[in-house]
């Protein structure tokens, strides 16, 4: 049975394809509240299922709507081999997440470099100050700020020519935009941050693969610090290199029909959306 998150995800993906990315100009992306605060890694268990590094999603409202001049999309990163594209004759790039030789708790992931609208999982904010500010304004589940649910409803209303209800932009959005020094306030040396968007949904599709049957290692890339990948002449290549924390537990992959085994030395960039309590009860507690 499809979860509430699945319904909203598919609805918003469809609306994005129909109407395109909208209202980016309405989302202030500059940090204005005593920023940048000194970086303190968020070690809180933001949900009962794990800390920020676990990338837990409990509700579609957890995904806060932001806009920035650059963000990394690591949703499809993992093995070294690229999957087949859903678009005929398109060749997808290799987006490996390699376990760091210097730190086995970190994965070095190659991700897409994008710009414009994206979403931040409120449970996965790695900067403590950004997390606290955001929870105060948006609530623990993000429902008091622009989020995936409100965006889906807003796009539907806009298509019908109706007024979209106002919600504030989440404080975390101000931590995504790089300042004059080229560094984003979210984390030291970060030129851009890993978030989520539907930018590549036509190429990869909207299906997922569940690896929730057992505990295994995966890269929790949400809000991970990244730098632009550059060629030999120093020009951006359209990709980013991100340092994603590795967490062990059940997870889901953002591609359908994928193997949960990313291969030796690699991990999937993934997240975990636990079954709802009602679904668990319906399945006899499993």
mmCIF file of C-alpha atoms in Angstrom:
data_model
loop_
_atom_site.group_PDB
_atom_site.id
_atom_site.type_symbol
_atom_site.label_atom_id
_atom_site.label_comp_id
_atom_site.label_asym_id
_atom_site.label_seq_id
_atom_site.Cartn_x
_atom_site.Cartn_y
_atom_site.Cartn_z
ATOM 1 C CA UNK A 1 0.000 0.000 0.000
ATOM 2 C CA UNK A 2 1.360 3.414 -0.930
ATOM 3 C CA UNK A 3 2.252 5.714 1.938
ATOM 4 C CA UNK A 4 1.209 9.337 2.271
ATOM 5 C CA UNK A 5 4.761 10.347 1.371
ATOM 6 C CA UNK A 6 4.615 8.326 -1.854
ATOM 7 C CA UNK A 7 1.372 10.000 -2.917
ATOM 8 C CA UNK A 8 2.719 13.514 -2.283
ATOM 9 C CA UNK A 9 6.069 12.696 -3.919
ATOM 10 C CA UNK A 10 4.384 11.487 -7.103
ATOM 11 C CA UNK A 11 1.911 14.389 -7.151
ATOM 12 C CA UNK A 12 4.606 17.024 -6.781
ATOM 13 C CA UNK A 13 6.819 15.301 -9.359
ATOM 14 C CA UNK A 14 3.947 15.396 -11.833
ATOM 15 C CA UNK A 15 3.132 19.023 -11.084
ATOM 16 C CA UNK A 16 6.804 19.969 -11.497
ATOM 17 C CA UNK A 17 6.825 18.353 -14.916
ATOM 18 C CA UNK A 18 3.613 20.131 -15.897
ATOM 19 C CA UNK A 19 4.296 23.588 -14.512
ATOM 20 C CA UNK A 20 8.071 23.746 -14.200
ATOM 21 C CA UNK A 21 9.979 25.185 -11.243
ATOM 22 C CA UNK A 22 8.137 28.184 -9.849
ATOM 23 C CA UNK A 23 8.427 30.969 -7.282
ATOM 24 C CA UNK A 24 12.218 30.719 -6.773
ATOM 25 C CA UNK A 25 12.351 34.510 -6.731
ATOM 26 C CA UNK A 26 10.024 34.546 -3.716
ATOM 27 C CA UNK A 27 12.376 32.488 -1.560
ATOM 28 C CA UNK A 28 15.037 34.608 0.180
ATOM 29 C CA UNK A 29 18.283 32.638 0.258
ATOM 30 C CA UNK A 30 20.514 34.976 2.270
ATOM 31 C CA UNK A 31 21.195 34.133 5.920
ATOM 32 C CA UNK A 32 20.166 37.136 8.045
ATOM 33 C CA UNK A 33 20.011 35.814 11.616
ATOM 34 C CA UNK A 34 23.461 36.143 13.241
ATOM 35 C CA UNK A 35 25.006 34.194 10.410
ATOM 36 C CA UNK A 36 27.235 32.499 9.813
ATOM 37 C CA UNK A 37 27.213 31.055 13.316
ATOM 38 C CA UNK A 38 30.292 29.001 14.255
ATOM 39 C CA UNK A 39 29.842 25.517 12.838
ATOM 40 C CA UNK A 40 28.810 22.916 15.398
ATOM 41 C CA UNK A 41 27.989 19.488 13.986
ATOM 42 C CA UNK A 42 24.443 18.397 14.738
ATOM 43 C CA UNK A 43 24.755 15.227 16.820
ATOM 44 C CA UNK A 44 21.119 15.278 18.020
ATOM 45 C CA UNK A 45 18.885 12.321 17.356
ATOM 46 C CA UNK A 46 16.449 14.398 15.332
ATOM 47 C CA UNK A 47 13.980 11.475 15.300
ATOM 48 C CA UNK A 48 13.628 8.268 17.284
ATOM 49 C CA UNK A 49 15.251 6.441 14.355
ATOM 50 C CA UNK A 50 18.616 8.179 14.368
ATOM 51 C CA UNK A 51 20.688 11.385 14.133
ATOM 52 C CA UNK A 52 20.880 13.890 11.305
ATOM 53 C CA UNK A 53 23.327 11.659 9.418
ATOM 54 C CA UNK A 54 20.668 8.940 9.131
ATOM 55 C CA UNK A 55 18.563 11.090 6.770
ATOM 56 C CA UNK A 56 15.216 10.024 8.252
ATOM 57 C CA UNK A 57 11.958 11.072 6.577
ATOM 58 C CA UNK A 58 8.776 10.776 8.661
ATOM 59 C CA UNK A 59 6.459 13.043 6.686
ATOM 60 C CA UNK A 60 6.502 14.848 3.321
ATOM 61 C CA UNK A 61 6.335 18.104 5.315
ATOM 62 C CA UNK A 62 9.883 17.280 6.485
ATOM 63 C CA UNK A 63 11.056 18.452 3.048
ATOM 64 C CA UNK A 64 11.445 22.230 3.317
ATOM 65 C CA UNK A 65 11.295 24.257 0.097
ATOM 66 C CA UNK A 66 14.393 26.375 -0.571
ATOM 67 C CA UNK A 67 16.102 28.141 -3.449
ATOM 68 C CA UNK A 68 19.812 28.791 -4.014
ATOM 69 C CA UNK A 69 22.228 29.577 -6.817
ATOM 70 C CA UNK A 70 23.777 26.153 -6.409
ATOM 71 C CA UNK A 71 23.039 22.819 -4.768
ATOM 72 C CA UNK A 72 24.227 19.241 -5.189
ATOM 73 C CA UNK A 73 21.827 16.453 -6.093
ATOM 74 C CA UNK A 74 23.211 13.203 -4.652
ATOM 75 C CA UNK A 75 19.931 11.281 -4.687
ATOM 76 C CA UNK A 76 21.132 8.979 -7.488
ATOM 77 C CA UNK A 77 24.750 8.469 -6.390
ATOM 78 C CA UNK A 78 26.177 5.118 -5.281
ATOM 79 C CA UNK A 79 27.848 2.438 -7.434
ATOM 80 C CA UNK A 80 30.464 3.328 -10.028
ATOM 81 C CA UNK A 81 28.324 1.977 -12.873
ATOM 82 C CA UNK A 82 25.555 4.221 -14.201
ATOM 83 C CA UNK A 83 22.019 2.881 -14.746
ATOM 84 C CA UNK A 84 20.163 3.056 -18.031
ATOM 85 C CA UNK A 85 18.312 6.309 -18.585
ATOM 86 C CA UNK A 86 14.539 6.496 -18.940
ATOM 87 C CA UNK A 87 15.156 8.913 -21.812
ATOM 88 C CA UNK A 88 15.965 7.131 -25.096
ATOM 89 C CA UNK A 89 19.585 7.521 -26.290
ATOM 90 C CA UNK A 90 20.612 9.441 -23.151
ATOM 91 C CA UNK A 91 23.751 8.188 -21.398
ATOM 92 C CA UNK A 92 23.810 8.822 -17.673
ATOM 93 C CA UNK A 93 27.070 9.718 -15.898
ATOM 94 C CA UNK A 94 28.943 7.665 -13.324
ATOM 95 C CA UNK A 95 28.102 8.989 -9.830
ATOM 96 C CA UNK A 96 30.118 6.875 -7.384
ATOM 97 C CA UNK A 97 30.010 7.162 -3.597
ATOM 98 C CA UNK A 98 33.402 5.843 -2.516
ATOM 99 C CA UNK A 99 34.166 5.056 1.103
ATOM 100 C CA UNK A 100 36.972 7.437 2.077
ATOM 101 C CA UNK A 101 40.397 5.854 2.593
ATOM 102 C CA UNK A 102 41.177 8.532 5.188
ATOM 103 C CA UNK A 103 37.921 8.255 7.130
ATOM 104 C CA UNK A 104 35.740 5.112 6.905
ATOM 105 C CA UNK A 105 32.819 7.106 8.346
ATOM 106 C CA UNK A 106 32.661 9.344 5.268
ATOM 107 C CA UNK A 107 31.796 8.682 1.636
ATOM 108 C CA UNK A 108 33.178 10.831 -1.179
ATOM 109 C CA UNK A 109 30.239 11.145 -3.555
ATOM 110 C CA UNK A 110 30.073 12.550 -7.064
ATOM 111 C CA UNK A 111 26.747 14.333 -7.506
ATOM 112 C CA UNK A 112 24.966 16.591 -9.967
ATOM 113 C CA UNK A 113 25.499 20.335 -9.510
ATOM 114 C CA UNK A 114 22.172 22.135 -9.983
ATOM 115 C CA UNK A 115 20.631 25.523 -9.183
ATOM 116 C CA UNK A 116 17.208 26.854 -8.256
ATOM 117 C CA UNK A 117 14.549 25.201 -6.112
ATOM 118 C CA UNK A 118 15.304 22.187 -3.933
ATOM 119 C CA UNK A 119 14.226 20.590 -0.661
ATOM 120 C CA UNK A 120 15.979 20.135 2.695
ATOM 121 C CA UNK A 121 14.940 17.328 5.042
ATOM 122 C CA UNK A 122 14.464 19.028 8.419
ATOM 123 C CA UNK A 123 15.644 15.866 10.199
ATOM 124 C CA UNK A 124 18.982 15.871 8.349
ATOM 125 C CA UNK A 125 20.368 19.384 8.918
ATOM 126 C CA UNK A 126 24.050 18.912 9.866
ATOM 127 C CA UNK A 127 24.549 22.408 11.344
ATOM 128 C CA UNK A 128 23.228 22.622 14.920
ATOM 129 C CA UNK A 129 22.376 26.345 14.783
ATOM 130 C CA UNK A 130 20.599 25.963 11.451
ATOM 131 C CA UNK A 131 18.634 23.010 12.823
ATOM 132 C CA UNK A 132 17.567 24.788 16.026
ATOM 133 C CA UNK A 133 16.554 27.973 14.170
ATOM 134 C CA UNK A 134 14.567 25.965 11.665
ATOM 135 C CA UNK A 135 12.699 23.834 14.204
ATOM 136 C CA UNK A 136 11.748 26.967 16.170
ATOM 137 C CA UNK A 137 10.151 28.552 13.108
ATOM 138 C CA UNK A 138 8.896 25.533 11.186
ATOM 139 C CA UNK A 139 8.028 23.027 13.926
ATOM 140 C CA UNK A 140 9.589 19.593 14.328
ATOM 141 C CA UNK A 141 7.933 18.283 11.172
ATOM 142 C CA UNK A 142 8.381 21.403 9.026
ATOM 143 C CA UNK A 143 4.661 22.000 8.538
ATOM 144 C CA UNK A 144 4.834 25.714 9.489
ATOM 145 C CA UNK A 145 7.149 26.618 6.583
ATOM 146 C CA UNK A 146 7.104 26.053 2.834
ATOM 147 C CA UNK A 147 7.427 22.335 2.319
ATOM 148 C CA UNK A 148 6.752 19.547 -0.143
ATOM 149 C CA UNK A 149 3.084 19.273 0.816
ATOM 150 C CA UNK A 150 2.387 23.009 0.673
ATOM 151 C CA UNK A 151 4.280 23.250 -2.635
ATOM 152 C CA UNK A 152 2.212 20.445 -4.147
ATOM 153 C CA UNK A 153 -1.000 22.122 -3.004
ATOM 154 C CA UNK A 154 0.275 25.527 -4.139
ATOM 155 C CA UNK A 155 1.187 24.323 -7.615
ATOM 156 C CA UNK A 156 -2.224 22.693 -7.978
ATOM 157 C CA UNK A 157 -3.980 25.902 -6.878
ATOM 158 C CA UNK A 158 -1.797 27.995 -9.199
ATOM 159 C CA UNK A 159 -2.723 25.805 -12.160
ATOM 160 C CA UNK A 160 -6.363 26.510 -11.293
ATOM 161 C CA UNK A 161 -5.706 30.255 -11.019
ATOM 162 C CA UNK A 162 -6.336 30.349 -7.275
ATOM 163 C CA UNK A 163 -4.411 32.136 -4.511
ATOM 164 C CA UNK A 164 -1.634 30.180 -2.849
ATOM 165 C CA UNK A 165 -1.639 30.434 0.999
ATOM 166 C CA UNK A 166 1.451 32.083 2.477
ATOM 167 C CA UNK A 167 4.015 30.163 4.500
ATOM 168 C CA UNK A 168 7.458 31.502 5.494
ATOM 169 C CA UNK A 169 10.676 30.188 4.010
ATOM 170 C CA UNK A 170 12.599 27.988 6.454
ATOM 171 C CA UNK A 171 15.684 29.530 8.130
ATOM 172 C CA UNK A 172 17.842 26.638 6.885
ATOM 173 C CA UNK A 173 17.424 27.960 3.348
ATOM 174 C CA UNK A 174 19.657 30.903 4.245
ATOM 175 C CA UNK A 175 22.471 28.490 5.037
ATOM 176 C CA UNK A 176 22.526 27.081 1.502
ATOM 177 C CA UNK A 177 23.541 30.189 -0.397
ATOM 178 C CA UNK A 178 27.283 30.851 -0.744
ATOM 179 C CA UNK A 179 28.412 34.307 0.354
ATOM 180 C CA UNK A 180 30.856 36.711 -1.262
ATOM 181 C CA UNK A 181 33.710 34.442 -0.162
ATOM 182 C CA UNK A 182 32.202 31.546 -2.108
ATOM 183 C CA UNK A 183 31.409 29.549 1.038
ATOM 184 C CA UNK A 184 27.912 28.577 2.213
ATOM 185 C CA UNK A 185 27.208 29.140 5.959
ATOM 186 C CA UNK A 186 26.034 25.554 6.495
ATOM 187 C CA UNK A 187 29.508 24.015 6.818
ATOM 188 C CA UNK A 188 33.172 25.003 6.549
ATOM 189 C CA UNK A 189 34.607 25.105 3.006
ATOM 190 C CA UNK A 190 31.239 24.210 1.443
ATOM 191 C CA UNK A 191 30.705 25.859 -1.948
ATOM 192 C CA UNK A 192 27.283 24.228 -2.158
ATOM 193 C CA UNK A 193 25.206 21.754 -0.136
ATOM 194 C CA UNK A 194 23.562 18.484 -0.997
ATOM 195 C CA UNK A 195 19.762 18.751 -1.042
ATOM 196 C CA UNK A 196 16.946 17.086 -3.027
ATOM 197 C CA UNK A 197 15.015 18.047 -6.132
ATOM 198 C CA UNK A 198 13.109 16.558 -9.057
ATOM 199 C CA UNK A 199 15.614 17.946 -11.586
ATOM 200 C CA UNK A 200 16.568 14.496 -12.926
ATOM 201 C CA UNK A 201 13.297 12.638 -12.513
ATOM 202 C CA UNK A 202 12.795 12.300 -16.285
ATOM 203 C CA UNK A 203 16.120 10.467 -16.566
ATOM 204 C CA UNK A 204 15.826 8.198 -13.514
ATOM 205 C CA UNK A 205 12.083 7.874 -12.973
ATOM 206 C CA UNK A 206 10.261 8.092 -9.651
ATOM 207 C CA UNK A 207 10.575 4.498 -8.430
ATOM 208 C CA UNK A 208 12.562 3.478 -5.359
ATOM 209 C CA UNK A 209 14.213 0.304 -4.068
ATOM 210 C CA UNK A 210 13.727 -0.676 -0.420
ATOM 211 C CA UNK A 211 16.747 -1.981 1.463
ATOM 212 C CA UNK A 212 14.870 -1.970 4.756
ATOM 213 C CA UNK A 213 15.182 -5.685 5.451
ATOM 214 C CA UNK A 214 18.548 -5.477 7.179
ATOM 215 C CA UNK A 215 21.008 -2.963 8.590
ATOM 216 C CA UNK A 216 23.742 -1.892 6.170
ATOM 217 C CA UNK A 217 25.934 1.142 5.530
ATOM 218 C CA UNK A 218 24.751 4.021 3.359
ATOM 219 C CA UNK A 219 25.693 7.646 2.775
ATOM 220 C CA UNK A 220 23.353 10.220 4.339
ATOM 221 C CA UNK A 221 24.101 13.062 1.935
ATOM 222 C CA UNK A 222 21.351 15.527 2.873
ATOM 223 C CA UNK A 223 22.987 18.932 3.675
ATOM 224 C CA UNK A 224 26.465 17.410 3.258
ATOM 225 C CA UNK A 225 29.177 19.926 2.273
ATOM 226 C CA UNK A 226 30.267 19.907 -1.361
ATOM 227 C CA UNK A 227 32.654 21.589 -3.764
ATOM 228 C CA UNK A 228 32.266 22.105 -7.494
ATOM 229 C CA UNK A 229 34.026 19.586 -9.689
ATOM 230 C CA UNK A 230 36.286 21.431 -12.138
ATOM 231 C CA UNK A 231 38.158 20.396 -15.269
ATOM 232 C CA UNK A 232 41.873 20.953 -15.885
ATOM 233 C CA UNK A 233 41.229 24.579 -16.852
ATOM 234 C CA UNK A 234 39.277 25.267 -13.654
ATOM 235 C CA UNK A 235 35.834 25.389 -15.260
ATOM 236 C CA UNK A 236 32.869 23.720 -13.483
ATOM 237 C CA UNK A 237 31.888 20.421 -15.079
ATOM 238 C CA UNK A 238 28.260 20.374 -13.939
ATOM 239 C CA UNK A 239 29.030 18.013 -11.067
ATOM 240 C CA UNK A 240 29.973 18.328 -7.402
ATOM 241 C CA UNK A 241 32.086 16.363 -4.946
ATOM 242 C CA UNK A 242 30.379 15.853 -1.590
ATOM 243 C CA UNK A 243 31.544 14.480 1.759
ATOM 244 C CA UNK A 244 28.618 12.453 3.059
ATOM 245 C CA UNK A 245 28.499 10.841 6.528
ATOM 246 C CA UNK A 246 28.053 7.071 6.517
ATOM 247 C CA UNK A 247 25.304 5.596 8.674
ATOM 248 C CA UNK A 248 24.210 1.987 9.210
ATOM 249 C CA UNK A 249 20.563 1.001 9.167
ATOM 250 C CA UNK A 250 17.646 0.252 6.826
ATOM 251 C CA UNK A 251 17.273 2.581 3.854
ATOM 252 C CA UNK A 252 15.663 3.265 0.487
ATOM 253 C CA UNK A 253 17.419 3.982 -2.818
ATOM 254 C CA UNK A 254 16.136 6.601 -5.267
ATOM 255 C CA UNK A 255 16.102 4.195 -8.219
ATOM 256 C CA UNK A 256 13.777 1.338 -9.040
ATOM 257 C CA UNK A 257 15.076 -2.202 -9.506
ATOM 258 C CA UNK A 258 18.508 -1.405 -8.022
ATOM 259 C CA UNK A 259 20.683 -3.818 -6.071
ATOM 260 C CA UNK A 260 21.130 -2.916 -2.416
ATOM 261 C CA UNK A 261 24.774 -3.946 -2.775
ATOM 262 C CA UNK A 262 26.634 -0.951 -4.223
ATOM 263 C CA UNK A 263 29.806 -2.980 -4.695
ATOM 264 C CA UNK A 264 33.087 -3.264 -2.814
ATOM 265 C CA UNK A 265 34.294 0.120 -1.599
ATOM 266 C CA UNK A 266 31.045 1.883 -2.517
ATOM 267 C CA UNK A 267 27.847 2.831 -0.676
ATOM 268 C CA UNK A 268 24.526 4.130 -1.851
ATOM 269 C CA UNK A 269 23.450 7.688 -1.168
ATOM 270 C CA UNK A 270 20.173 6.930 0.554
ATOM 271 C CA UNK A 271 17.610 7.824 3.217
ATOM 272 C CA UNK A 272 15.107 5.994 5.361
ATOM 273 C CA UNK A 273 11.356 6.551 5.500
ATOM 274 C CA UNK A 274 10.072 4.167 8.227
ATOM 275 C CA UNK A 275 6.643 2.606 7.760
ATOM 276 C CA UNK A 276 3.886 4.503 9.511
ATOM 277 C CA UNK A 277 2.614 3.119 12.796
ATOM 278 C CA UNK A 278 -0.729 2.318 11.145
ATOM 279 C CA UNK A 279 1.020 0.334 8.385
ATOM 280 C CA UNK A 280 3.118 -1.494 10.969
ATOM 281 C CA UNK A 281 0.014 -2.387 12.992
ATOM 282 C CA UNK A 282 -1.770 -3.601 9.850
ATOM 283 C CA UNK A 283 1.179 -5.904 9.119
ATOM 284 C CA UNK A 284 1.118 -7.455 12.574
ATOM 285 C CA UNK A 285 3.840 -5.236 13.991
ATOM 286 C CA UNK A 286 6.417 -6.114 11.338
#
